[in-house]
Amino acid sequence: MLVNAENIEIPDGEPRRSGNSLPINELFYSLQGEGILAGVPTVFVRTSGCNLRCWFCDSYYTSWEPNHSWMEIEGVVDEVQSHDADHVVLTGGEPLLHENSVRLLDELNKSGYHITVETNGTIYRDAPIDLVSISPKLASSTPTEKKDPQGDGEWASRHENNRINLEALASLVDDHEFQLKFVITDRNDMVEIEELLGEIRAATTSRIADSAVLLMPEGMTREQLDETRKIVAELAMEYGYRYTPRLHVDLWNDEPGT
Ligand SMILES: C[S@@+](CC[C@H](N)C(=O)[O-])C[C@H]1O[C@@H](n2cnc3c(N)ncnc32)[C@H](O)[C@@H]1O
Ligand SMILES: Nc1nc2[nH]cc(C(=O)O)c2c(=O)[nH]1
Ligand code: SF4
Ligand SMILES: [Mg+2]
């Protein structure tokens, strides 16, 4: 089943490529920095192009200013295999925008990798995924005129209209092991999280344990996380959800390829 097909687009200014290629922004070996697998050595494949525009996006060159090389799926698999890892993360941008992400996931699955997909949860695709790491975008992510990193809020209504797709969220939760990972900018986010969790729980037959709900502090740099991480840790204790660090930021700050 494909939900929200009308949102699928390729990055601006690129000819539509056919065949077996994907727009790849970067491919690197690091430690999983976020979520229930934090600390696990992992190869990251980052596609370019996104259907949303979070004002805080830490992968600016996949969303606001998409930048990539087109790579054949075979070449991506070869490069993944050149690293000594059992875990692969497919991220972006929004990796599930691209039909060919399914082909890549099929190939990685055949090679026996544990596969995590990092997604904003607006698009469902039938693919082999061991852990779907869903990060639904809250109202506080919307690039309003004041928060827009690039213009005067031109993306705000499009982002707002597309950021939640309950049907896709429920399908992702129903079909895979999952974590729901919310980026927290301040305590007001909790009202919307509680409401959205109620809606997802009503739409799915799967149980969503509180331990599968992760609160992640917003911040691209150590300095920014210094402002948010303690508040988020306290919110996790208050609500009974799980706190997730951003280990890569703690270790390497905002260095590319980490
Ligand atoms: C760049 S996104 C790519 C995957 C997908 N588009 C998504 O948003 O889930 C990877 C992860 O980084 C998170 N993220 C992006 N910018 C962030 C920031 N400034 N602080 C904390 N987390 C951030 C996203 O919520 C998501 O969990
Ligand atoms: N180390 C590291 N861990 C991550 N987990 C999710 C990431 C992402 O950007 O999706 C990410 C990332 O960019 N780096
Ligand atoms: S959905 Fe993910 S990639 Fe897209 S703008 Fe938001 S954080 Fe960035
Ligand atoms: Mg990242």
mmCIF file of C-alpha atoms and ligand atoms in Angstrom:
data_model
loop_
_atom_site.group_PDB
_atom_site.id
_atom_site.type_symbol
_atom_site.label_atom_id
_atom_site.label_comp_id
_atom_site.label_asym_id
_atom_site.label_seq_id
_atom_site.Cartn_x
_atom_site.Cartn_y
_atom_site.Cartn_z
ATOM 1 C CA MET A 1 0.000 0.000 0.000
ATOM 2 C CA LEU A 2 1.263 3.444 -0.812
ATOM 3 C CA VAL A 3 -0.149 6.306 1.181
ATOM 4 C CA ASN A 4 0.267 9.914 0.194
ATOM 5 C CA ALA A 5 1.691 9.255 -3.240
ATOM 6 C CA GLU A 6 0.970 12.833 -4.282
ATOM 7 C CA ASN A 7 3.639 14.021 -1.878
ATOM 8 C CA ILE A 8 6.367 12.157 -3.647
ATOM 9 C CA GLU A 9 8.688 14.490 -5.406
ATOM 10 C CA ILE A 10 12.307 14.588 -6.337
ATOM 11 C CA PRO A 11 14.571 17.436 -5.301
ATOM 12 C CA ASP A 12 14.071 20.687 -7.200
ATOM 13 C CA GLY A 13 16.118 21.239 -10.292
ATOM 14 C CA GLU A 14 17.014 17.596 -10.845
ATOM 15 C CA PRO A 15 16.023 15.633 -13.898
ATOM 16 C CA ARG A 16 13.911 12.650 -12.858
ATOM 17 C CA ARG A 17 16.236 9.676 -12.895
ATOM 18 C CA SER A 18 14.927 6.312 -13.840
ATOM 19 C CA GLY A 19 16.435 2.907 -13.359
ATOM 20 C CA ASN A 20 18.298 1.917 -10.277
ATOM 21 C CA SER A 21 19.626 5.126 -8.783
ATOM 22 C CA LEU A 22 18.968 7.145 -5.650
ATOM 23 C CA PRO A 23 19.938 10.724 -4.729
ATOM 24 C CA ILE A 24 22.562 10.197 -2.005
ATOM 25 C CA ASN A 25 23.665 13.102 0.169
ATOM 26 C CA GLU A 26 26.192 11.124 2.244
ATOM 27 C CA LEU A 27 27.180 7.616 3.273
ATOM 28 C CA PHE A 28 29.274 7.134 6.419
ATOM 29 C CA TYR A 29 30.157 4.813 9.273
ATOM 30 C CA SER A 30 29.421 5.982 12.823
ATOM 31 C CA LEU A 31 27.624 4.993 16.017
ATOM 32 C CA GLN A 32 23.852 5.109 16.015
ATOM 33 C CA GLY A 33 23.362 8.294 18.010
ATOM 34 C CA GLU A 34 19.631 8.204 18.671
ATOM 35 C CA GLY A 35 16.969 5.867 19.963
ATOM 36 C CA ILE A 36 16.874 2.354 21.361
ATOM 37 C CA LEU A 37 19.951 1.276 19.357
ATOM 38 C CA ALA A 38 22.105 4.246 20.429
ATOM 39 C CA GLY A 39 25.761 3.245 20.578
ATOM 40 C CA VAL A 40 25.605 0.485 17.932
ATOM 41 C CA PRO A 41 28.208 0.725 15.120
ATOM 42 C CA THR A 42 26.208 1.482 11.995
ATOM 43 C CA VAL A 43 26.563 2.490 8.359
ATOM 44 C CA PHE A 44 24.373 5.482 7.490
ATOM 45 C CA VAL A 45 22.938 6.042 4.014
ATOM 46 C CA ARG A 46 21.405 9.493 3.685
ATOM 47 C CA THR A 47 19.104 10.199 0.750
ATOM 48 C CA SER A 48 18.397 13.730 -0.425
ATOM 49 C CA GLY A 49 14.960 15.324 -0.781
ATOM 50 C CA CYS A 50 12.157 15.846 1.730
ATOM 51 C CA ASN A 51 8.420 16.525 1.613
ATOM 52 C CA LEU A 52 8.636 18.610 4.816
ATOM 53 C CA ARG A 53 10.741 21.598 5.900
ATOM 54 C CA CYS A 54 11.322 21.561 9.664
ATOM 55 C CA TRP A 55 12.891 24.897 10.627
ATOM 56 C CA PHE A 56 15.414 23.022 12.805
ATOM 57 C CA CYS A 57 16.386 20.367 10.247
ATOM 58 C CA ASP A 58 19.917 19.204 11.076
ATOM 59 C CA SER A 59 20.269 17.851 7.525
ATOM 60 C CA TYR A 60 19.794 21.171 5.703
ATOM 61 C CA TYR A 61 21.394 19.891 2.503
ATOM 62 C CA THR A 62 18.769 17.169 2.142
ATOM 63 C CA SER A 63 15.723 19.360 2.704
ATOM 64 C CA TRP A 64 16.122 23.144 2.369
ATOM 65 C CA GLU A 65 18.927 22.922 -0.169
ATOM 66 C CA PRO A 66 19.076 19.346 -1.444
ATOM 67 C CA ASN A 67 22.573 18.365 -2.479
ATOM 68 C CA HIS A 68 23.483 14.907 -3.702
ATOM 69 C CA SER A 69 25.094 12.590 -6.185
ATOM 70 C CA TRP A 70 22.969 10.015 -7.907
ATOM 71 C CA MET A 71 24.237 6.563 -7.030
ATOM 72 C CA GLU A 72 23.309 3.189 -8.439
ATOM 73 C CA ILE A 73 21.793 0.900 -5.796
ATOM 74 C CA GLU A 74 24.555 -1.630 -6.486
ATOM 75 C CA GLY A 75 27.153 1.056 -5.717
ATOM 76 C CA VAL A 76 25.420 1.958 -2.457
ATOM 77 C CA VAL A 77 25.392 -1.701 -1.380
ATOM 78 C CA ASP A 78 29.092 -2.072 -2.305
ATOM 79 C CA GLU A 79 29.991 0.969 -0.236
ATOM 80 C CA VAL A 80 27.910 -0.238 2.732
ATOM 81 C CA GLN A 81 29.710 -3.592 2.522
ATOM 82 C CA SER A 82 33.108 -1.893 2.574
ATOM 83 C CA HIS A 83 32.467 -1.108 6.269
ATOM 84 C CA ASP A 84 32.566 -3.777 8.947
ATOM 85 C CA ALA A 85 29.052 -3.384 10.379
ATOM 86 C CA ASP A 86 25.887 -5.447 10.853
ATOM 87 C CA HIS A 87 23.580 -2.448 11.162
ATOM 88 C CA VAL A 88 22.488 -0.031 8.446
ATOM 89 C CA VAL A 89 20.388 3.102 8.852
ATOM 90 C CA LEU A 90 18.563 4.543 5.852
ATOM 91 C CA THR A 91 17.801 8.178 6.544
ATOM 92 C CA GLY A 92 17.502 11.495 4.747
ATOM 93 C CA GLY A 93 15.875 13.791 3.899
ATOM 94 C CA GLU A 94 12.838 11.576 3.775
ATOM 95 C CA PRO A 95 14.046 8.184 2.536
ATOM 96 C CA LEU A 96 10.537 6.824 1.887
ATOM 97 C CA LEU A 97 9.916 9.527 -0.734
ATOM 98 C CA HIS A 98 11.900 7.435 -3.144
ATOM 99 C CA GLU A 99 10.464 4.320 -4.715
ATOM 100 C CA ASN A 100 14.008 3.021 -5.188
ATOM 101 C CA SER A 101 14.584 3.056 -1.428
ATOM 102 C CA VAL A 102 12.516 -0.168 -1.411
ATOM 103 C CA ARG A 103 14.925 -1.761 -3.905
ATOM 104 C CA LEU A 104 17.885 -0.722 -1.770
ATOM 105 C CA LEU A 105 16.224 -2.108 1.367
ATOM 106 C CA ASP A 106 15.508 -5.397 -0.438
ATOM 107 C CA GLU A 107 19.179 -5.715 -1.403
ATOM 108 C CA LEU A 108 20.439 -4.850 2.088
ATOM 109 C CA ASN A 109 17.971 -7.317 3.576
ATOM 110 C CA LYS A 110 19.221 -10.074 1.253
ATOM 111 C CA SER A 111 22.738 -9.364 2.526
ATOM 112 C CA GLY A 112 21.553 -9.922 6.105
ATOM 113 C CA TYR A 113 21.829 -6.433 7.560
ATOM 114 C CA HIS A 114 19.765 -5.175 10.471
ATOM 115 C CA ILE A 115 17.931 -2.268 8.881
ATOM 116 C CA THR A 116 16.639 0.859 10.602
ATOM 117 C CA VAL A 117 14.716 3.439 8.585
ATOM 118 C CA GLU A 118 14.517 6.977 9.951
ATOM 119 C CA THR A 119 11.290 8.533 8.678
ATOM 120 C CA ASN A 120 8.961 11.429 9.393
ATOM 121 C CA GLY A 121 6.042 8.963 9.178
ATOM 122 C CA THR A 122 4.132 10.665 6.368
ATOM 123 C CA ILE A 123 4.722 7.957 3.736
ATOM 124 C CA TYR A 124 4.190 4.210 3.907
ATOM 125 C CA ARG A 125 6.022 1.785 1.669
ATOM 126 C CA ASP A 126 6.070 -1.990 1.863
ATOM 127 C CA ALA A 127 9.734 -2.805 2.538
ATOM 128 C CA PRO A 128 11.901 -5.027 4.744
ATOM 129 C CA ILE A 129 12.596 -2.910 7.839
ATOM 130 C CA ASP A 130 13.795 -4.311 11.178
ATOM 131 C CA LEU A 131 13.185 -1.092 13.119
ATOM 132 C CA VAL A 132 11.178 1.831 11.836
ATOM 133 C CA SER A 133 12.252 4.941 13.678
ATOM 134 C CA ILE A 134 9.302 7.284 13.256
ATOM 135 C CA SER A 135 9.698 10.946 14.088
ATOM 136 C CA PRO A 136 6.300 12.617 13.578
ATOM 137 C CA LYS A 137 6.628 16.343 13.221
ATOM 138 C CA LEU A 138 4.869 18.551 15.746
ATOM 139 C CA ALA A 139 3.439 22.038 15.187
ATOM 140 C CA SER A 140 6.597 23.450 16.775
ATOM 141 C CA SER A 141 8.594 22.216 13.742
ATOM 142 C CA THR A 142 6.698 24.424 11.274
ATOM 143 C CA PRO A 143 8.886 26.991 9.485
ATOM 144 C CA THR A 144 6.889 30.104 10.276
ATOM 145 C CA GLU A 145 8.003 33.453 8.894
ATOM 146 C CA LYS A 146 10.086 34.066 12.038
ATOM 147 C CA LYS A 147 11.711 30.621 12.119
ATOM 148 C CA ASP A 148 12.272 30.040 8.392
ATOM 149 C CA PRO A 149 16.023 29.456 7.866
ATOM 150 C CA GLN A 150 15.801 30.514 4.246
ATOM 151 C CA GLY A 151 12.849 32.788 3.436
ATOM 152 C CA ASP A 152 9.673 34.247 4.930
ATOM 153 C CA GLY A 153 7.620 31.193 5.756
ATOM 154 C CA GLU A 154 6.807 30.143 2.190
ATOM 155 C CA TRP A 155 6.862 26.483 3.231
ATOM 156 C CA ALA A 156 4.772 26.892 6.397
ATOM 157 C CA SER A 157 1.345 25.882 5.087
ATOM 158 C CA ARG A 158 2.648 23.006 2.968
ATOM 159 C CA HIS A 159 4.631 21.671 5.942
ATOM 160 C CA GLU A 160 1.631 22.126 8.232
ATOM 161 C CA ASN A 161 -0.736 20.315 5.837
ATOM 162 C CA ASN A 162 1.568 17.343 5.289
ATOM 163 C CA ARG A 163 3.335 16.767 8.583
ATOM 164 C CA ILE A 164 0.845 14.209 10.007
ATOM 165 C CA ASN A 165 -0.558 11.268 8.063
ATOM 166 C CA LEU A 166 -2.377 9.089 10.566
ATOM 167 C CA GLU A 167 -2.951 6.292 8.077
ATOM 168 C CA ALA A 168 0.762 6.043 7.263
ATOM 169 C CA LEU A 169 1.713 6.241 10.958
ATOM 170 C CA ALA A 170 -0.681 3.416 11.850
ATOM 171 C CA SER A 171 0.553 1.234 8.969
ATOM 172 C CA LEU A 172 4.213 1.736 9.918
ATOM 173 C CA VAL A 173 3.444 0.831 13.537
ATOM 174 C CA ASP A 174 1.335 -2.179 12.550
ATOM 175 C CA ASP A 175 3.886 -3.662 10.158
ATOM 176 C CA HIS A 176 7.226 -3.257 11.968
ATOM 177 C CA GLU A 177 9.089 -3.079 15.200
ATOM 178 C CA PHE A 178 9.005 0.664 15.826
ATOM 179 C CA GLN A 179 9.996 3.605 17.973
ATOM 180 C CA LEU A 180 8.197 6.954 18.021
ATOM 181 C CA LYS A 181 10.848 9.632 18.459
ATOM 182 C CA PHE A 182 9.656 13.174 19.075
ATOM 183 C CA VAL A 183 11.909 16.219 18.786
ATOM 184 C CA ILE A 184 11.170 18.457 21.777
ATOM 185 C CA THR A 185 11.675 22.200 21.597
ATOM 186 C CA ASP A 186 9.814 22.990 24.825
ATOM 187 C CA ARG A 187 7.349 21.544 27.313
ATOM 188 C CA ASN A 188 4.313 22.758 25.338
ATOM 189 C CA ASP A 189 5.075 20.000 22.815
ATOM 190 C CA MET A 190 3.755 17.443 25.308
ATOM 191 C CA VAL A 191 0.099 18.410 24.783
ATOM 192 C CA GLU A 192 0.304 17.600 21.091
ATOM 193 C CA ILE A 193 2.288 14.394 21.723
ATOM 194 C CA GLU A 194 -0.371 13.095 24.114
ATOM 195 C CA GLU A 195 -3.136 13.926 21.647
ATOM 196 C CA LEU A 196 -1.320 12.379 18.677
ATOM 197 C CA LEU A 197 -0.458 9.210 20.630
ATOM 198 C CA GLY A 198 -4.145 8.845 21.471
ATOM 199 C CA GLU A 199 -4.992 9.093 17.771
ATOM 200 C CA ILE A 200 -2.313 6.610 16.686
ATOM 201 C CA ARG A 201 -3.327 4.172 19.420
ATOM 202 C CA ALA A 202 -6.939 4.377 18.211
ATOM 203 C CA ALA A 203 -5.884 3.806 14.589
ATOM 204 C CA THR A 204 -3.618 0.778 15.133
ATOM 205 C CA THR A 205 -4.132 -2.753 16.384
ATOM 206 C CA SER A 206 -0.590 -2.836 17.827
ATOM 207 C CA ARG A 207 0.201 -1.931 21.398
ATOM 208 C CA ILE A 208 2.260 1.229 21.765
ATOM 209 C CA ALA A 209 4.168 0.889 25.033
ATOM 210 C CA ASP A 210 5.317 4.093 26.729
ATOM 211 C CA SER A 211 8.874 2.736 26.456
ATOM 212 C CA ALA A 212 8.532 2.904 22.643
ATOM 213 C CA VAL A 213 7.855 6.646 22.900
ATOM 214 C CA LEU A 214 11.105 8.596 22.897
ATOM 215 C CA LEU A 215 11.684 12.237 23.712
ATOM 216 C CA MET A 216 14.719 13.743 21.995
ATOM 217 C CA PRO A 217 16.039 17.225 22.746
ATOM 218 C CA GLU A 218 16.180 19.615 19.791
ATOM 219 C CA GLY A 219 19.696 20.767 18.996
ATOM 220 C CA MET A 220 22.311 20.464 16.284
ATOM 221 C CA THR A 221 25.245 21.436 18.489
ATOM 222 C CA ARG A 222 26.421 20.683 22.032
ATOM 223 C CA GLU A 223 25.686 24.268 22.976
ATOM 224 C CA GLN A 224 22.092 24.007 21.755
ATOM 225 C CA LEU A 225 21.616 20.665 23.538
ATOM 226 C CA ASP A 226 22.934 22.199 26.745
ATOM 227 C CA GLU A 227 19.792 24.359 26.645
ATOM 228 C CA THR A 228 17.289 21.564 26.000
ATOM 229 C CA ARG A 229 18.489 18.176 27.255
ATOM 230 C CA LYS A 230 17.750 18.629 30.955
ATOM 231 C CA ILE A 231 14.214 19.864 30.397
ATOM 232 C CA VAL A 232 13.582 16.903 28.097
ATOM 233 C CA ALA A 233 15.049 14.433 30.626
ATOM 234 C CA GLU A 234 12.664 15.838 33.248
ATOM 235 C CA LEU A 235 9.710 15.573 30.859
ATOM 236 C CA ALA A 236 10.567 11.903 30.199
ATOM 237 C CA MET A 237 10.436 11.210 33.947
ATOM 238 C CA GLU A 238 7.248 13.196 34.399
ATOM 239 C CA TYR A 239 5.353 11.457 31.584
ATOM 240 C CA GLY A 240 6.961 7.999 31.802
ATOM 241 C CA TYR A 241 8.391 8.082 28.269
ATOM 242 C CA ARG A 242 11.975 7.284 27.273
ATOM 243 C CA TYR A 243 14.674 9.920 26.910
ATOM 244 C CA THR A 244 17.027 9.561 23.999
ATOM 245 C CA PRO A 245 20.365 11.318 23.820
ATOM 246 C CA ARG A 246 21.966 12.598 20.639
ATOM 247 C CA LEU A 247 25.177 10.698 21.187
ATOM 248 C CA HIS A 248 26.761 11.812 17.885
ATOM 249 C CA VAL A 249 26.306 15.457 18.870
ATOM 250 C CA ASP A 250 27.784 14.814 22.323
ATOM 251 C CA LEU A 251 30.760 13.013 20.745
ATOM 252 C CA TRP A 252 31.393 14.925 17.532
ATOM 253 C CA ASN A 253 29.235 18.052 17.753
ATOM 254 C CA ASP A 254 27.975 19.030 14.270
ATOM 255 C CA GLU A 255 30.871 17.542 12.264
ATOM 256 C CA PRO A 256 29.666 16.232 8.900
ATOM 257 C CA GLY A 257 29.742 12.473 8.374
ATOM 258 C CA THR A 258 28.957 11.621 12.000
HETATM 259 C C1 LIG B 1 17.203 14.559 9.425
HETATM 260 S S1 LIG B 1 15.921 13.491 9.937
HETATM 261 C C2 LIG B 1 15.778 12.383 8.534
HETATM 262 C C3 LIG B 1 14.669 11.388 8.656
HETATM 263 C C4 LIG B 1 13.241 11.931 8.545
HETATM 264 N N1 LIG B 1 13.127 12.981 7.588
HETATM 265 C C5 LIG B 1 12.756 12.404 9.908
HETATM 266 O O1 LIG B 1 12.613 13.610 10.116
HETATM 267 O O2 LIG B 1 12.538 11.535 10.753
HETATM 268 C C6 LIG B 1 16.729 12.396 11.142
HETATM 269 C C7 LIG B 1 16.331 12.584 12.587
HETATM 270 O O3 LIG B 1 16.851 13.814 13.058
HETATM 271 C C8 LIG B 1 15.872 14.480 13.821
HETATM 272 N N2 LIG B 1 16.243 15.896 13.828
HETATM 273 C C9 LIG B 1 16.374 16.724 12.770
HETATM 274 N N3 LIG B 1 16.798 17.930 13.158
HETATM 275 C C10 LIG B 1 16.949 17.887 14.497
HETATM 276 C C11 LIG B 1 17.347 18.825 15.493
HETATM 277 N N4 LIG B 1 17.685 20.088 15.196
HETATM 278 N N5 LIG B 1 17.393 18.405 16.778
HETATM 279 C C12 LIG B 1 17.035 17.139 17.101
HETATM 280 N N6 LIG B 1 16.655 16.219 16.225
HETATM 281 C C13 LIG B 1 16.605 16.581 14.933
HETATM 282 C C14 LIG B 1 14.596 14.116 13.102
HETATM 283 O O4 LIG B 1 13.433 14.320 13.885
HETATM 284 C C15 LIG B 1 14.814 12.649 12.837
HETATM 285 O O5 LIG B 1 14.510 11.875 13.976
HETATM 286 N N1 LIG B 2 25.418 9.136 14.497
HETATM 287 C C1 LIG B 2 24.237 9.447 13.973
HETATM 288 N N2 LIG B 2 23.134 8.813 14.424
HETATM 289 C C2 LIG B 2 21.955 9.106 13.821
HETATM 290 N N3 LIG B 2 20.737 8.547 14.063
HETATM 291 C C3 LIG B 2 19.850 9.073 13.213
HETATM 292 C C4 LIG B 2 20.488 10.001 12.394
HETATM 293 C C5 LIG B 2 19.826 10.671 11.266
HETATM 294 O O1 LIG B 2 20.269 11.718 10.821
HETATM 295 O O2 LIG B 2 18.810 10.126 10.827
HETATM 296 C C6 LIG B 2 21.832 10.043 12.789
HETATM 297 C C7 LIG B 2 23.002 10.755 12.378
HETATM 298 O O3 LIG B 2 22.997 11.663 11.533
HETATM 299 N N4 LIG B 2 24.171 10.404 12.992
HETATM 300 S S1 SF4 B 3 11.278 15.753 7.996
HETATM 301 FE FE1 SF4 B 3 13.369 15.144 8.562
HETATM 302 S S2 SF4 B 3 14.672 15.633 6.771
HETATM 303 FE FE2 SF4 B 3 12.655 16.602 6.455
HETATM 304 S S3 SF4 B 3 12.982 18.681 7.132
HETATM 305 FE FE3 SF4 B 3 12.164 17.533 8.911
HETATM 306 S S4 SF4 B 3 13.965 16.743 10.004
HETATM 307 FE FE4 SF4 B 3 14.667 17.448 7.990
HETATM 308 MG MG MG B 4 21.221 13.224 11.920
#
